[in-house]
Amino acid sequence: MQGVGLVYVLLLLGLICPTLFTENQTKEKVQEVSDSNAGAYEGTAEEKPKIALTFDDGPSAECTPMLLDGLKERGVKVTFFLIGQNVEKDNNCEIVKRMYEEGHLIGNHTYHHVEITRVSNETAYQEIAMGNEAIKNITGQEVEYMRPPFGLWQKGLEQRVHVLPVMWTIDPLDWATGNTDEIVNKVVTRAEENDIILLHDCYDSSVKAALRIIDLLQAEGFEFVTVDKLMMN
């Protein structure tokens, strides 16, 4: 974090200029960093810094399959926090099945995307239980993690529903812009070891940004993992 503070100070002083990673510049930057890091992890037991990508509000029939294709191509596993009613839409169950079969971690984002601190304890419990059930009906596995909408959580809930809430450390507010370059830059200029990045797989711009973020941060030596791997540290 000290490094981030130094960059911020330098920016204020006008001593450096931030790099804006457009799509073509992303490719150039990936190649440049890859070349400079060639062999950096060979012949050493040093572990790569870990970082997690998470996606809320899916699955999306339009966008999630494209994201899954890109993740498979890159050999990257991420975490999806799904809305129960979206899971049960149309053929979205096949998308969820694919997520599970391809090794991604699947968590709950409530059934109707409700702010659980604004409803009764019983309603909050039902929202989580229904979301869990929608996912379990497809994967056959108990849901262990959830992302509370808006990051608001009632501390006693996990004692009843047996899920762990997962927050985030980087939020580029991708839902508020369709500018892929902006999303990419907000993430890659702040990314540090053990960060949890919040994105949404229901926007085309966010999916495109996610894949470019992966390319850039992998070139810098980061390893993408599911959030359970970070929470076990």
Coordinates of C-alpha atoms in Angstrom, one line a residue:
M1 CA 0.0 0.0 0.0
Q2 CA 3.0 2.3 0.6
G3 CA 3.8 2.0 -3.1
V4 CA 0.3 3.0 -4.1
G5 CA 0.6 6.1 -1.8
L6 CA 3.9 7.0 -3.5
V7 CA 2.4 6.8 -6.9
Y8 CA -0.5 9.0 -5.8
V9 CA 1.9 11.6 -4.5
L10 CA 3.9 11.6 -7.7
L11 CA 0.7 12.0 -9.7
L12 CA -0.2 15.1 -7.6
L13 CA 3.2 16.6 -8.2
G14 CA 2.9 16.0 -11.9
L15 CA 6.1 13.9 -11.9
I16 CA 4.6 10.9 -13.6
C17 CA 1.7 10.1 -16.0
P18 CA -0.7 7.2 -15.5
T19 CA -0.6 4.6 -18.3
L20 CA -4.0 4.0 -19.9
F21 CA -4.2 0.5 -21.1
T22 CA -6.2 0.5 -24.4
E23 CA -6.7 -2.8 -26.1
N24 CA -3.6 -2.5 -28.3
Q25 CA -1.5 -1.2 -25.4
T26 CA -2.7 -4.2 -23.3
K27 CA -1.2 -6.6 -25.9
E28 CA 2.1 -4.6 -26.0
K29 CA 2.3 -4.3 -22.2
V30 CA 1.7 -8.1 -21.8
Q31 CA 4.5 -8.9 -24.2
E32 CA 6.8 -6.3 -22.6
V33 CA 6.3 -7.6 -19.0
S34 CA 6.4 -11.2 -20.1
D35 CA 9.7 -10.7 -21.8
S36 CA 11.1 -8.9 -18.7
N37 CA 9.8 -11.6 -16.4
A38 CA 11.0 -14.5 -18.5
G39 CA 12.5 -17.1 -16.3
A40 CA 11.7 -15.2 -13.1
Y41 CA 10.0 -18.1 -11.5
E42 CA 12.2 -20.8 -13.0
G43 CA 14.5 -22.7 -10.7
T44 CA 13.1 -21.0 -7.6
A45 CA 10.6 -22.1 -4.9
E46 CA 9.2 -18.6 -4.7
E47 CA 5.4 -18.6 -5.0
K48 CA 3.6 -16.2 -7.3
P49 CA 1.5 -13.5 -5.6
K50 CA -2.1 -14.7 -5.6
I51 CA -5.2 -12.6 -6.5
A52 CA -8.9 -13.5 -7.0
L53 CA -11.4 -12.4 -9.6
T54 CA -15.1 -12.5 -8.5
F55 CA -18.2 -12.0 -10.5
D56 CA -21.6 -11.0 -9.1
D57 CA -25.2 -11.0 -10.5
G58 CA -24.9 -13.9 -13.0
P59 CA -25.4 -16.1 -14.7
S60 CA -26.0 -14.2 -17.9
A61 CA -27.0 -16.1 -21.0
E62 CA -25.5 -13.3 -23.1
C63 CA -22.2 -12.7 -21.4
T64 CA -21.2 -15.5 -19.0
P65 CA -20.5 -18.1 -21.8
M66 CA -18.0 -15.7 -23.4
L67 CA -16.3 -15.2 -20.1
L68 CA -16.1 -18.9 -19.5
D69 CA -14.5 -19.4 -22.9
G70 CA -11.9 -16.8 -22.1
L71 CA -11.2 -18.3 -18.7
K72 CA -10.8 -21.8 -20.1
E73 CA -8.4 -20.5 -22.8
R74 CA -6.3 -18.9 -20.1
G75 CA -6.5 -21.8 -17.6
V76 CA -7.9 -19.4 -14.9
K77 CA -10.4 -20.3 -12.1
V78 CA -12.6 -17.6 -10.7
T79 CA -15.5 -17.2 -8.2
F80 CA -19.1 -16.6 -9.2
F81 CA -21.7 -15.3 -6.9
L82 CA -25.0 -16.1 -8.5
I83 CA -28.5 -14.7 -8.1
G84 CA -30.9 -17.6 -7.5
Q85 CA -33.6 -16.3 -9.8
N86 CA -31.0 -15.9 -12.6
V87 CA -29.9 -19.5 -12.0
E88 CA -33.4 -20.7 -12.7
K89 CA -33.9 -18.6 -15.9
D90 CA -34.3 -20.4 -19.2
N91 CA -31.2 -22.6 -19.9
N92 CA -28.9 -20.8 -17.4
C93 CA -28.7 -24.1 -15.4
E94 CA -26.4 -25.3 -18.2
I95 CA -24.1 -22.4 -17.6
V96 CA -24.0 -23.1 -13.9
K97 CA -23.3 -26.7 -14.6
R98 CA -20.4 -25.7 -16.9
M99 CA -19.0 -23.3 -14.2
Y100 CA -18.9 -26.2 -11.8
E101 CA -17.5 -28.8 -14.2
E102 CA -14.7 -26.4 -15.2
G103 CA -13.6 -25.9 -11.7
H104 CA -14.8 -22.5 -10.7
L105 CA -16.1 -21.7 -7.2
I106 CA -19.8 -21.0 -7.1
G107 CA -21.3 -18.9 -4.3
N108 CA -24.6 -17.3 -3.4
H109 CA -25.7 -13.7 -4.0
T110 CA -29.2 -14.2 -2.5
Y111 CA -32.3 -15.2 -4.6
H112 CA -33.6 -11.8 -5.5
H113 CA -30.5 -9.6 -4.9
V114 CA -31.9 -8.1 -1.8
E115 CA -30.2 -5.9 0.7
I116 CA -30.4 -8.3 3.7
T117 CA -30.0 -5.6 6.3
R118 CA -33.2 -4.0 5.1
V119 CA -35.4 -7.0 5.5
S120 CA -36.4 -9.2 8.5
N121 CA -34.0 -11.9 9.8
E122 CA -36.4 -14.5 8.5
T123 CA -36.6 -13.0 5.0
A124 CA -32.8 -12.7 4.9
Y125 CA -32.5 -16.3 5.9
Q126 CA -35.0 -17.4 3.2
E127 CA -33.2 -15.3 0.5
I128 CA -29.9 -17.1 1.3
A129 CA -31.5 -20.5 1.7
M130 CA -33.4 -20.2 -1.6
G131 CA -30.2 -19.1 -3.4
N132 CA -28.2 -22.0 -1.9
E133 CA -30.9 -24.4 -3.0
A134 CA -31.0 -23.1 -6.6
I135 CA -27.3 -23.7 -6.9
K136 CA -27.2 -27.0 -5.1
N137 CA -29.9 -28.4 -7.3
I138 CA -27.5 -28.1 -10.2
T139 CA -24.1 -28.9 -8.7
G140 CA -25.1 -31.3 -6.0
Q141 CA -22.8 -29.5 -3.6
E142 CA -23.5 -27.4 -0.5
V143 CA -22.8 -23.7 -1.0
E144 CA -20.1 -22.5 1.4
Y145 CA -19.6 -18.8 0.4
M146 CA -21.8 -15.9 -0.4
R147 CA -21.5 -12.3 -1.5
P148 CA -24.1 -10.1 0.3
P149 CA -25.6 -7.6 -2.1
F150 CA -24.1 -4.1 -1.5
G151 CA -21.6 -5.7 0.9
L152 CA -24.0 -5.5 3.8
W153 CA -24.1 -8.5 6.1
Q154 CA -25.9 -9.5 9.4
K155 CA -23.2 -11.1 11.5
G156 CA -25.5 -13.8 13.0
L157 CA -26.7 -15.2 9.7
E158 CA -23.8 -17.5 9.1
Q159 CA -24.6 -19.4 12.3
R160 CA -28.0 -20.3 10.7
V161 CA -27.2 -20.7 7.0
H162 CA -23.6 -21.9 7.4
V163 CA -22.0 -19.7 4.7
L164 CA -19.1 -17.4 4.9
P165 CA -19.6 -13.8 3.6
V166 CA -17.0 -12.7 1.0
M167 CA -16.3 -9.0 0.5
W168 CA -13.8 -7.4 -1.9
T169 CA -10.8 -5.0 -1.9
I170 CA -11.0 -3.6 -5.5
D171 CA -14.2 -2.3 -7.0
P172 CA -13.9 -0.6 -10.3
L173 CA -17.7 0.1 -10.4
D174 CA -17.9 -1.7 -13.7
W175 CA -21.7 -1.6 -13.6
A176 CA -21.6 2.2 -13.9
T177 CA -19.6 2.4 -17.1
G178 CA -19.4 0.6 -20.5
N179 CA -15.8 1.8 -20.9
T180 CA -13.6 -1.3 -20.9
D181 CA -10.3 0.7 -20.8
E182 CA -11.5 2.5 -17.7
I183 CA -12.4 -0.7 -15.9
V184 CA -9.0 -2.3 -16.8
N185 CA -7.0 0.7 -15.6
K186 CA -8.9 1.0 -12.3
V187 CA -8.0 -2.6 -11.5
V188 CA -4.4 -3.1 -12.8
T189 CA -3.1 0.1 -11.3
R190 CA -4.3 -0.9 -7.8
A191 CA -3.8 -4.7 -7.8
E192 CA -1.7 -6.2 -5.0
E193 CA -1.2 -9.7 -3.6
N194 CA -4.3 -11.2 -2.0
D195 CA -6.7 -8.6 -3.5
I196 CA -10.2 -9.7 -4.3
I197 CA -11.5 -8.0 -7.4
L198 CA -15.3 -7.3 -7.8
L199 CA -16.7 -7.5 -11.4
H200 CA -20.0 -8.5 -12.9
D201 CA -20.5 -11.1 -15.7
C202 CA -23.7 -9.6 -17.0
Y203 CA -22.0 -6.8 -18.9
D204 CA -20.1 -7.2 -22.2
S205 CA -17.6 -4.5 -21.2
S206 CA -16.9 -6.1 -17.9
V207 CA -16.2 -9.5 -19.5
K208 CA -13.8 -8.0 -22.0
A209 CA -12.1 -6.0 -19.2
A210 CA -11.8 -9.1 -17.1
L211 CA -9.9 -11.1 -19.7
R212 CA -7.5 -8.2 -20.4
I213 CA -7.0 -7.8 -16.6
I214 CA -6.0 -11.4 -16.5
D215 CA -3.6 -11.1 -19.3
L216 CA -1.9 -8.0 -17.8
L217 CA -1.7 -9.3 -14.2
Q218 CA -0.5 -12.8 -15.3
A219 CA 2.3 -11.1 -17.3
E220 CA 3.2 -9.3 -14.0
G221 CA 3.5 -12.6 -12.3
F222 CA 0.2 -12.9 -10.5
E223 CA -1.6 -16.2 -10.1
F224 CA -5.4 -16.1 -10.2
V225 CA -7.2 -18.3 -7.6
T226 CA -10.7 -18.8 -6.2
V227 CA -11.5 -16.9 -3.1
D228 CA -11.4 -19.9 -0.8
K229 CA -7.7 -20.2 -1.5
L230 CA -7.1 -16.7 -0.2
M231 CA -9.4 -17.2 2.8
M232 CA -7.5 -20.3 3.9
N233 CA -4.2 -18.3 4.1

